Coordinates of C-alpha atoms in Angstrom, one line a residue:
M1 CA 63.7 -12.8 -69.4
T2 CA 60.6 -11.2 -70.8
T3 CA 60.2 -7.4 -71.1
R4 CA 57.4 -7.6 -68.5
S5 CA 59.5 -9.4 -66.0
A6 CA 62.4 -6.9 -66.5
L7 CA 60.0 -4.0 -65.9
L8 CA 58.7 -5.7 -62.8
Q9 CA 62.1 -6.2 -61.4
A10 CA 63.0 -2.6 -62.0
S11 CA 59.8 -1.5 -60.4
T12 CA 60.6 -3.7 -57.4
A13 CA 64.0 -2.0 -56.9
M14 CA 62.3 1.3 -56.6
L15 CA 59.3 0.3 -54.5
L16 CA 60.8 -2.1 -52.0
I17 CA 62.8 -0.3 -49.3
S18 CA 66.2 -1.9 -48.6
A19 CA 64.9 -5.4 -49.4
P20 CA 67.3 -7.9 -47.8
L21 CA 68.1 -11.4 -48.8
C22 CA 66.4 -13.8 -46.5
G23 CA 68.2 -15.3 -43.6
P24 CA 68.6 -14.8 -39.9
S25 CA 72.2 -13.9 -40.2
L26 CA 71.2 -10.5 -41.6
A27 CA 68.7 -9.8 -38.9
Q28 CA 68.9 -6.3 -37.4
E29 CA 67.9 -5.2 -33.9
V30 CA 64.2 -5.0 -33.4
D31 CA 63.5 -2.4 -30.7
S32 CA 60.6 0.0 -30.0
A33 CA 62.0 2.7 -32.2
R34 CA 62.1 0.3 -35.2
I35 CA 58.5 -0.9 -34.5
A36 CA 57.3 2.6 -34.1
A37 CA 58.9 3.8 -37.4
G38 CA 57.8 0.8 -39.4
N39 CA 59.4 -0.5 -42.6
A40 CA 57.5 -1.5 -45.7
N41 CA 59.3 -4.8 -45.8
D42 CA 58.5 -5.9 -42.3
W43 CA 55.5 -6.7 -40.0
L44 CA 57.0 -6.3 -36.6
T45 CA 54.1 -6.3 -34.2
Y46 CA 50.6 -7.7 -34.1
H47 CA 49.0 -4.8 -36.1
G48 CA 52.2 -4.0 -38.1
T49 CA 53.4 -1.0 -36.1
Y50 CA 52.3 0.7 -32.9
K51 CA 49.9 2.8 -34.9
S52 CA 47.8 -0.4 -35.4
F53 CA 46.8 0.5 -39.0
H54 CA 47.1 -3.2 -40.1
Y55 CA 48.3 -1.7 -43.4
S56 CA 51.3 -2.4 -45.7
P57 CA 52.6 0.5 -47.9
L58 CA 54.0 -2.1 -50.4
D59 CA 52.6 -1.7 -53.8
Q60 CA 54.4 -4.2 -56.0
I61 CA 51.1 -6.2 -55.8
N62 CA 48.4 -3.7 -56.9
A63 CA 45.0 -3.3 -58.3
G64 CA 46.4 -3.6 -61.8
N65 CA 48.2 -6.9 -61.4
V66 CA 46.6 -8.6 -58.4
K67 CA 44.8 -10.9 -60.9
D68 CA 48.2 -12.6 -61.4
L69 CA 48.6 -13.4 -57.7
Q70 CA 49.3 -17.1 -57.0
V71 CA 50.4 -19.4 -54.2
A72 CA 54.2 -19.0 -53.7
W73 CA 54.5 -21.5 -50.8
M74 CA 52.7 -23.1 -47.9
H75 CA 53.6 -24.3 -44.5
M76 CA 51.6 -26.8 -42.4
P77 CA 52.4 -26.5 -38.6
G78 CA 50.8 -29.8 -37.7
R79 CA 48.6 -30.6 -34.7
S80 CA 46.3 -27.7 -35.6
T81 CA 43.7 -28.6 -33.0
R82 CA 40.7 -26.1 -33.5
G83 CA 42.4 -24.5 -36.5
L84 CA 44.9 -21.7 -36.9
Q85 CA 44.4 -18.2 -35.5
S86 CA 47.8 -16.5 -35.3
M87 CA 49.1 -13.3 -36.9
P88 CA 52.5 -13.8 -38.6
L89 CA 55.3 -11.4 -38.0
V90 CA 58.2 -10.7 -40.3
A91 CA 61.6 -9.1 -39.7
D92 CA 64.4 -9.0 -42.3
G93 CA 62.9 -11.6 -44.5
V94 CA 62.2 -14.1 -41.8
L95 CA 58.5 -15.0 -41.0
Y96 CA 57.6 -16.0 -37.4
Y97 CA 54.3 -17.4 -36.5
S98 CA 52.6 -19.7 -33.9
G99 CA 50.2 -22.6 -34.1
S100 CA 48.0 -24.5 -31.7
Y101 CA 49.8 -25.5 -28.4
S102 CA 52.0 -22.4 -28.8
R103 CA 54.2 -24.1 -31.4
V104 CA 56.5 -21.4 -33.0
F105 CA 58.1 -21.5 -36.4
A106 CA 60.7 -19.3 -38.1
L107 CA 60.6 -19.6 -41.9
N108 CA 62.4 -18.2 -44.9
G109 CA 60.0 -15.6 -46.1
A110 CA 60.8 -16.1 -49.7
T111 CA 60.8 -19.9 -49.8
G112 CA 59.0 -21.2 -46.7
E113 CA 62.0 -23.2 -45.7
V114 CA 62.0 -23.9 -41.9
I115 CA 64.8 -22.2 -40.2
W116 CA 63.8 -23.4 -36.7
S117 CA 60.8 -24.6 -34.8
Y118 CA 59.9 -24.7 -31.1
F119 CA 57.4 -27.0 -29.4
P120 CA 56.9 -26.2 -25.7
E121 CA 56.2 -28.9 -23.3
L122 CA 52.7 -28.3 -22.0
D123 CA 50.5 -29.9 -19.3
D124 CA 48.2 -31.8 -21.6
A125 CA 45.6 -32.7 -18.9
L126 CA 45.3 -29.0 -18.0
V127 CA 45.0 -28.0 -21.6
A128 CA 42.2 -30.5 -22.2
R129 CA 40.2 -28.9 -19.3
Q130 CA 40.2 -25.5 -20.9
T131 CA 37.6 -24.0 -23.1
H132 CA 39.8 -21.4 -24.8
S133 CA 42.4 -23.9 -25.9
P134 CA 44.8 -25.0 -27.4
Y135 CA 44.9 -22.2 -30.0
N136 CA 47.4 -19.4 -30.0
R137 CA 47.0 -16.0 -31.7
G138 CA 50.5 -14.9 -32.2
V139 CA 54.0 -13.9 -31.0
A140 CA 55.9 -10.8 -30.3
I141 CA 59.5 -10.0 -31.4
G142 CA 62.1 -7.6 -29.9
D143 CA 65.4 -7.5 -28.1
G144 CA 66.7 -10.4 -30.2
K145 CA 63.9 -12.7 -29.0
V146 CA 60.5 -14.2 -30.0
Y147 CA 57.9 -14.2 -27.2
V148 CA 55.0 -16.6 -27.0
G149 CA 52.3 -17.2 -24.3
T150 CA 51.0 -20.6 -23.4
V151 CA 47.6 -21.9 -22.3
D152 CA 49.1 -23.2 -19.1
G153 CA 50.0 -19.7 -17.9
R154 CA 53.6 -19.2 -19.1
L155 CA 55.5 -16.6 -21.2
I156 CA 58.5 -18.0 -23.1
A157 CA 61.3 -16.1 -24.8
L158 CA 63.1 -17.8 -27.7
D159 CA 66.3 -16.7 -29.5
M160 CA 65.3 -15.1 -32.8
K161 CA 68.2 -16.8 -34.7
T162 CA 68.1 -20.3 -33.2
G163 CA 64.7 -20.8 -31.5
K164 CA 66.5 -21.8 -28.3
S165 CA 64.5 -21.1 -25.1
L166 CA 66.1 -18.3 -23.2
W167 CA 63.6 -18.0 -20.3
D168 CA 60.3 -19.5 -19.4
T169 CA 58.3 -17.6 -16.8
K170 CA 55.2 -18.9 -15.0
L171 CA 52.7 -16.0 -14.6
V172 CA 49.3 -17.7 -13.8
D173 CA 48.5 -20.6 -11.6
S174 CA 46.6 -22.4 -14.3
Q175 CA 46.1 -25.5 -12.2
K176 CA 43.9 -23.5 -9.9
L177 CA 42.2 -21.1 -12.4
T178 CA 42.4 -23.1 -15.7
V179 CA 43.4 -19.7 -17.3
G180 CA 46.4 -19.0 -19.4
F181 CA 47.4 -17.0 -22.5
T182 CA 45.9 -17.3 -26.0
G183 CA 46.6 -13.8 -27.3
A184 CA 49.9 -12.5 -28.7
P185 CA 52.3 -10.5 -26.4
L186 CA 53.4 -6.9 -27.1
Y187 CA 57.0 -5.8 -27.0
A188 CA 57.6 -2.2 -25.9
K189 CA 60.7 -0.5 -24.4
G190 CA 62.3 -3.7 -23.1
T191 CA 59.0 -4.9 -21.6
V192 CA 56.8 -7.7 -22.8
V193 CA 53.2 -7.2 -22.1
I194 CA 50.6 -10.0 -22.1
G195 CA 47.0 -10.3 -20.9
S196 CA 45.3 -13.4 -19.6
Q197 CA 42.1 -14.9 -20.9
G198 CA 39.4 -15.0 -18.2
G199 CA 36.1 -13.3 -18.8
E200 CA 34.2 -16.6 -18.4
W201 CA 36.4 -17.9 -15.5
T202 CA 36.7 -16.8 -11.9
G203 CA 40.0 -15.0 -11.6
R204 CA 40.8 -11.3 -11.8
G205 CA 42.1 -11.2 -15.4
P206 CA 45.6 -9.8 -14.9
I207 CA 47.7 -8.0 -17.5
F208 CA 51.5 -8.6 -16.9
G209 CA 54.6 -6.6 -17.7
V210 CA 57.7 -8.8 -18.0
D211 CA 61.4 -7.8 -18.4
A212 CA 62.4 -8.8 -21.9
A213 CA 66.0 -9.5 -20.9
T214 CA 65.5 -11.6 -17.8
G215 CA 61.9 -12.9 -17.9
K216 CA 61.3 -11.4 -14.4
K217 CA 57.8 -10.0 -13.8
K218 CA 58.0 -6.2 -13.5
W219 CA 54.3 -5.5 -12.7
E220 CA 50.8 -6.9 -12.7
F221 CA 47.5 -5.0 -13.2
D222 CA 44.2 -6.6 -12.2
T223 CA 41.5 -5.8 -14.8
V224 CA 39.0 -6.6 -12.0
A225 CA 39.2 -4.1 -9.1
G226 CA 42.7 -3.0 -10.0
T227 CA 42.4 0.0 -7.6
E228 CA 40.7 0.5 -4.3
D229 CA 38.1 2.8 -5.9
A230 CA 37.4 0.2 -8.6
K231 CA 36.9 -2.5 -5.9
K232 CA 33.9 -0.5 -4.6
T233 CA 32.1 -1.0 -7.9
W234 CA 31.8 -4.8 -7.1
G235 CA 29.0 -5.4 -4.6
N236 CA 29.2 -8.3 -2.1
D237 CA 33.0 -8.7 -2.7
S238 CA 32.2 -10.2 -6.1
W239 CA 35.5 -8.8 -7.4
R240 CA 37.2 -11.8 -5.9
T241 CA 35.9 -13.9 -8.8
G242 CA 35.1 -11.1 -11.3
G243 CA 36.6 -12.6 -14.5
G244 CA 38.0 -9.8 -16.7
G245 CA 41.2 -10.3 -18.6
G246 CA 43.0 -8.6 -21.5
W247 CA 43.3 -11.5 -23.9
M248 CA 44.0 -9.6 -27.1
T249 CA 47.1 -7.6 -28.0
G250 CA 46.9 -3.8 -27.3
T251 CA 49.4 -1.2 -28.5
F252 CA 51.9 1.3 -27.2
D253 CA 52.1 5.1 -27.6
P254 CA 55.8 6.0 -27.5
E255 CA 55.2 9.7 -27.2
T256 CA 53.5 9.3 -23.8
N257 CA 55.0 6.0 -22.7
T258 CA 51.4 4.6 -22.6
L259 CA 50.0 1.1 -23.2
W260 CA 46.4 1.0 -24.6
W261 CA 44.7 -2.2 -23.8
G262 CA 41.1 -3.5 -24.0
T263 CA 39.6 -5.6 -21.1
A264 CA 37.2 -8.5 -21.1
N265 CA 33.7 -9.1 -19.7
P266 CA 33.0 -9.8 -16.0
A267 CA 31.9 -13.1 -14.5
P268 CA 29.2 -14.4 -14.6
L269 CA 28.8 -13.5 -18.2
Y270 CA 25.1 -13.1 -17.9
D271 CA 23.7 -11.6 -14.7
W272 CA 20.1 -12.0 -13.4
S273 CA 20.0 -8.5 -11.8
G274 CA 17.5 -7.0 -14.2
A275 CA 17.4 -3.2 -14.3
D276 CA 18.5 -3.0 -10.7
Y277 CA 22.1 -4.0 -11.5
K278 CA 23.6 -1.3 -9.3
S279 CA 22.5 -3.1 -6.1
N280 CA 21.2 -6.5 -7.2
G281 CA 22.3 -9.7 -8.9
A282 CA 25.6 -11.7 -8.8
R283 CA 27.9 -8.7 -9.1
P284 CA 26.2 -5.4 -8.2
G285 CA 27.7 -2.2 -9.6
D286 CA 29.6 -1.1 -12.6
N287 CA 32.3 -3.7 -12.3
L288 CA 35.5 -1.7 -13.1
F289 CA 37.7 -2.3 -15.0
T290 CA 35.9 -4.9 -17.1
S291 CA 34.7 -4.1 -20.6
S292 CA 36.9 -1.0 -20.6
V293 CA 39.7 0.6 -22.4
I294 CA 42.6 1.3 -20.0
A295 CA 45.9 3.2 -20.4
L296 CA 48.9 2.0 -18.4
D297 CA 52.4 3.2 -17.9
V298 CA 54.6 0.7 -19.7
D299 CA 57.4 0.8 -17.1
T300 CA 55.3 0.5 -14.0
G301 CA 51.8 -0.8 -15.0
Q302 CA 50.2 2.1 -13.2
L303 CA 46.8 3.2 -14.4
K304 CA 46.8 6.5 -16.2
F305 CA 43.2 6.8 -17.3
Y306 CA 40.4 4.7 -18.6
H307 CA 36.9 4.6 -20.1
Q308 CA 34.4 1.8 -19.3
E309 CA 32.6 1.2 -22.6
L310 CA 30.0 -1.0 -21.1
P311 CA 29.3 -0.5 -17.4
H312 CA 28.1 -3.7 -15.8
D313 CA 28.4 -5.6 -19.0
T314 CA 25.7 -8.3 -18.9
W315 CA 25.9 -9.2 -22.6
D316 CA 29.5 -10.4 -23.2
F317 CA 30.2 -7.5 -25.5
D318 CA 33.6 -6.8 -24.0
S319 CA 36.3 -4.4 -25.0
A320 CA 39.1 -6.9 -25.3
V321 CA 39.3 -6.4 -29.1
G322 CA 43.0 -5.3 -29.3
E323 CA 42.6 -2.8 -32.1
F324 CA 43.7 0.8 -31.2
V325 CA 44.1 2.8 -34.4
M326 CA 46.3 5.9 -33.8
L327 CA 45.2 8.8 -36.0
E328 CA 45.6 12.6 -36.2
R329 CA 42.6 14.6 -37.4
D330 CA 42.2 18.4 -37.3
G331 CA 45.1 18.8 -34.9
K332 CA 43.8 16.2 -32.5
K333 CA 45.5 12.9 -31.7
L334 CA 42.8 10.2 -31.6
V335 CA 42.4 6.5 -31.0
V336 CA 39.8 4.4 -32.8
H337 CA 38.7 1.3 -30.9
P338 CA 36.0 -1.3 -31.9
N339 CA 33.9 -2.8 -29.2
K340 CA 32.6 -6.3 -29.6
S341 CA 29.0 -4.9 -29.4
G342 CA 29.4 -3.5 -32.9
F343 CA 30.0 0.1 -31.8
I344 CA 33.2 1.9 -32.6
F345 CA 34.6 4.3 -30.0
V346 CA 36.8 7.3 -30.9
Y347 CA 38.9 8.7 -28.1
D348 CA 41.2 11.7 -27.4
R349 CA 44.5 10.0 -27.1
S350 CA 45.6 12.1 -24.1
N351 CA 42.8 11.1 -21.7
A352 CA 40.4 8.6 -23.3
K353 CA 37.6 11.2 -23.4
I354 CA 34.9 10.4 -26.0
E355 CA 35.2 12.1 -29.4
N356 CA 32.6 10.1 -31.1
V357 CA 30.8 6.7 -31.1
W358 CA 29.4 5.1 -34.2
R359 CA 28.0 1.7 -35.1
I360 CA 29.2 -0.7 -37.8
A361 CA 26.7 -3.5 -36.9
Q362 CA 23.2 -2.6 -37.7
N363 CA 21.3 -5.3 -35.7
I364 CA 21.9 -4.0 -32.2
N365 CA 19.2 -4.1 -29.4
F366 CA 21.1 -4.6 -26.1
V367 CA 20.9 -0.8 -26.0
K368 CA 18.9 1.7 -28.0
D369 CA 22.1 3.7 -28.7
I370 CA 25.3 5.0 -27.2
D371 CA 25.6 8.7 -26.8
P372 CA 28.2 9.9 -29.3
K373 CA 29.4 12.8 -27.1
T374 CA 29.5 11.1 -23.7
G375 CA 29.6 7.4 -24.4
E376 CA 26.6 6.9 -22.1
L377 CA 24.4 3.8 -22.8
V378 CA 20.9 4.8 -23.8
G379 CA 18.0 2.4 -23.1
R380 CA 20.0 -0.7 -22.0
R381 CA 18.4 -4.1 -21.8
D382 CA 19.1 -6.0 -18.5
F383 CA 17.8 -9.4 -17.9
A384 CA 16.2 -11.2 -15.0
A385 CA 16.4 -15.0 -14.7
G386 CA 14.5 -16.9 -17.4
K387 CA 14.1 -16.7 -21.2
A388 CA 14.4 -13.3 -22.8
A389 CA 11.2 -12.2 -24.6
E390 CA 13.1 -11.5 -27.9
P391 CA 16.5 -12.4 -29.3
L392 CA 19.5 -10.4 -28.1
C393 CA 21.5 -8.7 -30.8
P394 CA 24.3 -9.1 -31.7
H395 CA 25.2 -12.7 -31.1
I396 CA 27.7 -13.6 -28.4
S397 CA 30.4 -13.7 -31.1
G398 CA 29.9 -10.0 -31.5
G399 CA 28.9 -7.3 -33.9
V400 CA 32.7 -7.3 -34.7
S401 CA 35.2 -10.1 -34.2
W402 CA 38.3 -10.0 -32.1
N403 CA 40.3 -9.9 -35.4
A404 CA 41.6 -6.6 -36.9
G405 CA 40.3 -4.2 -39.4
S406 CA 42.6 -2.0 -41.5
Y407 CA 43.2 1.8 -41.8
N408 CA 44.7 2.9 -45.1
P409 CA 46.4 6.3 -44.9
K410 CA 46.3 6.7 -48.7
T411 CA 42.6 6.4 -49.0
G412 CA 41.8 7.7 -45.5
L413 CA 39.3 4.8 -45.1
Y414 CA 38.9 2.3 -42.3
Y415 CA 38.0 -1.2 -43.6
K416 CA 36.2 -3.2 -40.9
L417 CA 34.0 -6.3 -40.9
G418 CA 30.6 -6.2 -39.3
Q419 CA 28.4 -9.1 -38.2
E420 CA 24.6 -9.3 -38.4
W421 CA 23.3 -12.1 -36.1
C422 CA 21.4 -12.5 -32.9
M423 CA 20.7 -15.2 -30.3
T424 CA 18.0 -16.5 -28.0
L425 CA 18.9 -16.1 -24.4
D426 CA 17.9 -18.0 -21.3
V427 CA 19.4 -16.5 -18.1
V428 CA 20.1 -18.9 -15.3
K429 CA 20.5 -17.9 -11.7
T430 CA 23.6 -19.8 -10.8
T431 CA 25.1 -20.5 -7.4
P432 CA 27.5 -17.7 -6.5
V433 CA 31.2 -18.5 -6.8
T434 CA 33.0 -17.0 -3.9
E435 CA 36.6 -18.2 -4.4
P436 CA 38.7 -18.3 -7.6
Q437 CA 38.6 -21.8 -9.0
A438 CA 38.8 -23.8 -12.3
Q439 CA 35.2 -23.2 -13.1
L440 CA 33.3 -21.5 -15.9
N441 CA 30.8 -18.9 -14.7
I442 CA 28.5 -18.2 -17.7
G443 CA 25.0 -17.8 -16.3
A444 CA 22.9 -18.5 -19.4
N445 CA 22.1 -20.8 -22.3
F446 CA 22.0 -19.3 -25.8
V447 CA 21.4 -20.3 -29.5
I448 CA 22.2 -18.4 -32.6
A449 CA 19.2 -16.7 -34.2
K450 CA 18.3 -14.6 -37.2
P451 CA 18.2 -10.8 -36.7
P452 CA 14.9 -8.9 -37.1
S453 CA 16.1 -7.6 -40.4
G454 CA 16.1 -11.1 -42.0
E455 CA 19.1 -13.3 -42.8
I456 CA 22.3 -13.6 -41.0
Y457 CA 25.2 -12.1 -42.9
G458 CA 28.5 -10.3 -42.6
H459 CA 29.8 -7.2 -44.4
L460 CA 33.0 -5.4 -45.1
D461 CA 32.6 -1.6 -44.7
A462 CA 34.9 1.2 -46.0
R463 CA 34.2 4.1 -43.6
D464 CA 35.7 7.3 -42.3
P465 CA 37.3 6.1 -39.0
V466 CA 36.3 9.1 -37.0
T467 CA 32.8 10.0 -38.3
G468 CA 31.7 6.5 -39.4
A469 CA 30.5 7.8 -42.8
K470 CA 30.3 4.8 -45.2
K471 CA 31.7 4.9 -48.7
W472 CA 31.1 1.3 -49.8
E473 CA 30.1 -2.1 -48.5
V474 CA 30.6 -5.8 -49.6
R475 CA 28.3 -8.5 -48.2
Y476 CA 29.0 -12.1 -47.3
P477 CA 26.5 -15.0 -46.7
E478 CA 28.1 -15.8 -43.4
P479 CA 30.1 -13.5 -41.1
P480 CA 33.8 -13.5 -41.9
L481 CA 35.9 -13.8 -38.7
A482 CA 39.5 -13.2 -39.9
S483 CA 41.6 -10.0 -40.0
V484 CA 41.6 -7.5 -42.9
L485 CA 44.6 -6.1 -44.7
S486 CA 44.9 -3.0 -46.9
T487 CA 48.0 -2.1 -48.9
G488 CA 49.6 0.8 -50.8
G489 CA 48.7 -1.1 -54.0
N490 CA 45.1 0.2 -53.6
L491 CA 44.0 -3.2 -52.3
V492 CA 41.9 -4.6 -49.5
F493 CA 42.3 -8.3 -48.7
V494 CA 39.5 -10.2 -46.8
P495 CA 39.9 -13.9 -45.9
D496 CA 36.3 -15.2 -45.5
S497 CA 34.8 -18.0 -43.5
R498 CA 34.2 -20.3 -46.4
G499 CA 37.9 -20.4 -47.2
T500 CA 38.2 -17.9 -50.0
I501 CA 40.6 -14.9 -49.8
H502 CA 39.3 -11.9 -51.7
A503 CA 41.1 -8.8 -53.0
Y504 CA 39.1 -5.6 -53.6
N505 CA 39.8 -2.2 -55.0
A506 CA 40.3 0.0 -51.9
E507 CA 38.6 3.0 -53.5
N508 CA 35.3 1.3 -54.6
G509 CA 35.1 -2.2 -53.3
Q510 CA 35.2 -3.9 -56.7
E511 CA 36.4 -7.5 -56.4
L512 CA 39.6 -8.0 -58.4
W513 CA 40.8 -11.5 -57.4
S514 CA 39.9 -14.4 -55.2
H515 CA 41.4 -17.8 -54.3
S516 CA 40.3 -20.7 -52.2
D517 CA 42.6 -21.8 -49.3
G518 CA 40.6 -25.0 -48.8
T519 CA 39.4 -24.2 -45.3
G520 CA 37.9 -21.4 -43.3
H521 CA 39.8 -18.4 -42.0
Q522 CA 39.8 -17.1 -38.5
G523 CA 43.2 -15.6 -38.0
G524 CA 45.7 -13.1 -39.4
I525 CA 46.9 -11.7 -42.7
V526 CA 50.0 -9.6 -43.4
S527 CA 52.1 -8.4 -46.3
Y528 CA 55.9 -8.1 -46.4
A529 CA 58.9 -8.2 -48.7
A530 CA 61.7 -10.7 -48.9
G531 CA 64.5 -10.9 -51.5
G532 CA 63.0 -7.9 -53.4
K533 CA 59.6 -9.4 -53.7
Q534 CA 56.2 -8.7 -52.1
Y535 CA 54.2 -11.4 -50.4
V536 CA 50.8 -11.8 -48.7
A537 CA 50.6 -14.4 -45.9
V538 CA 47.4 -15.6 -44.5
T539 CA 46.6 -18.3 -41.9
A540 CA 43.7 -20.7 -42.7
G541 CA 42.1 -23.3 -40.4
F542 CA 38.6 -23.3 -38.8
G543 CA 37.7 -24.5 -35.4
G544 CA 37.7 -21.8 -32.7
M545 CA 34.8 -21.1 -30.3
A546 CA 33.2 -18.5 -32.6
T547 CA 32.9 -21.0 -35.3
D548 CA 31.1 -23.7 -33.3
D549 CA 27.7 -22.7 -34.7
Y550 CA 28.6 -22.5 -38.3
A551 CA 28.0 -26.1 -39.3
P552 CA 24.6 -26.5 -37.6
T553 CA 23.4 -23.1 -38.6
F554 CA 24.8 -22.6 -42.2
A555 CA 25.4 -26.2 -43.3
G556 CA 27.0 -26.1 -46.8
P557 CA 30.8 -26.2 -46.8
Y558 CA 30.9 -26.1 -42.9
K559 CA 29.5 -29.6 -42.6
S560 CA 32.6 -31.1 -44.1
M561 CA 35.1 -28.5 -43.0
S562 CA 37.8 -29.9 -40.7
R563 CA 38.2 -28.2 -37.4
D564 CA 41.6 -29.6 -36.6
E565 CA 43.7 -28.5 -39.6
G566 CA 45.7 -25.4 -40.3
V567 CA 48.0 -24.0 -43.1
L568 CA 49.9 -20.8 -43.7
V569 CA 49.4 -19.8 -47.3
V570 CA 51.8 -17.3 -48.9
Y571 CA 51.0 -15.5 -52.2
S572 CA 53.1 -13.6 -54.6
L573 CA 53.0 -12.4 -58.3
R574 CA 53.9 -15.0 -60.9

């Protein structure tokens, strides 16, 4: 053994906390207390812990040695139709992740050896009819189980040790609505929470709370007209087919027993009301609780409070981004939440009152601004039927993606990707949909376009999460769509759309390492420890809805990039 290797092993023993040998036999109970406390070796929920930092304190891999990072092992889930979008989870050295068609795998985190796999039986004809299909964005773990949603409207619990199905609960009538689950569930206090897709469809976008032990539904909250007062904000009974949904994973505040969740856009996506949206168009009114941040009691599903970020959203800049970064600043407990529009909202955690609003995307013209003290939209653009006189910015894929940024408590910086692109828009006055049905309700045609500032591009910003003050920026020729990871090793990892994963110095943005995964990224990245060693795991595989325009718009590598392949790539030091 070389002197360098010996020093590395000694360092590992000090830096990695209680690093176990890999194997399900050593698994410890995963409950809400463990998820809330966090452990450097694990990644127990979608954003790591309930704080949603998407940060690992591990520092065995660091700015000084990241140049030695190499592929440790890979896993190909197979049948990766439309790529791979999930966020891996890790508990006690075992990595759990999902692929297309809600396939779930448990792998030895050190070697990649398959411990078990589970392939649910799905209604293939129904899956083929869906637009948001068949990808799956992740699982939840807790109470000795792994939980996964399906695109045909089910929530399934698997035994963590064996992969055996323990219960299988039908929550949505997908035959009628063609709406199911693509996002990862959230485990909290014996309840599994999952939100349906649905902004473009004609349901009411429920969020469900399910008993983790039995699979019995405990509660259901409609993101469209979920209260009698909210129903009044939908003219002409348009709430019956209002869309909504809560398709990305929110988080849980154990101190107040509160779920924080983001909701999707109303249907139709684009409304021909013009400026008179309060009393005209397909869905007159503010359309509560779409494009909102809502706080629910985890035990009952009762609404505690909310803030509608975009009243009468007519741009598809919904709030379903599931990122709720829990911070404390100057004695205040805050929540930082990105909106798809490219604005970042900062809330008081006790009541969702606005503390600040700042923008990460620069090409924004659907409003002139959002008031940083009240959250009120200033100078909004509403459209009548026909072609918009100038492009709408940002593009429908958003000023930010649904994927996660990262907050590093050591640097105090929030690392978030911004997207600079626009689109032409032709609003169509469609026939009103009066009953829920398996039918998209979009209301416009659109094509990606360059922003007024010039070329389309993406950027990684390092900013103060509360004020938005920028410290540094890195630009990309096409908008990256994957999640960001920062670590205690003074690193920020960004998997880009071309298929390269980059590592930057967290203090100044200097690129320290890169490696090609061979195909574009649109999913998760995490870090964990197994057998005394730190790993970085990233999902690669292009093909989701947000990437449809990449080949015709950007050509280059996207022309030959497969849209039906996926691979989990795991890195470690040599």
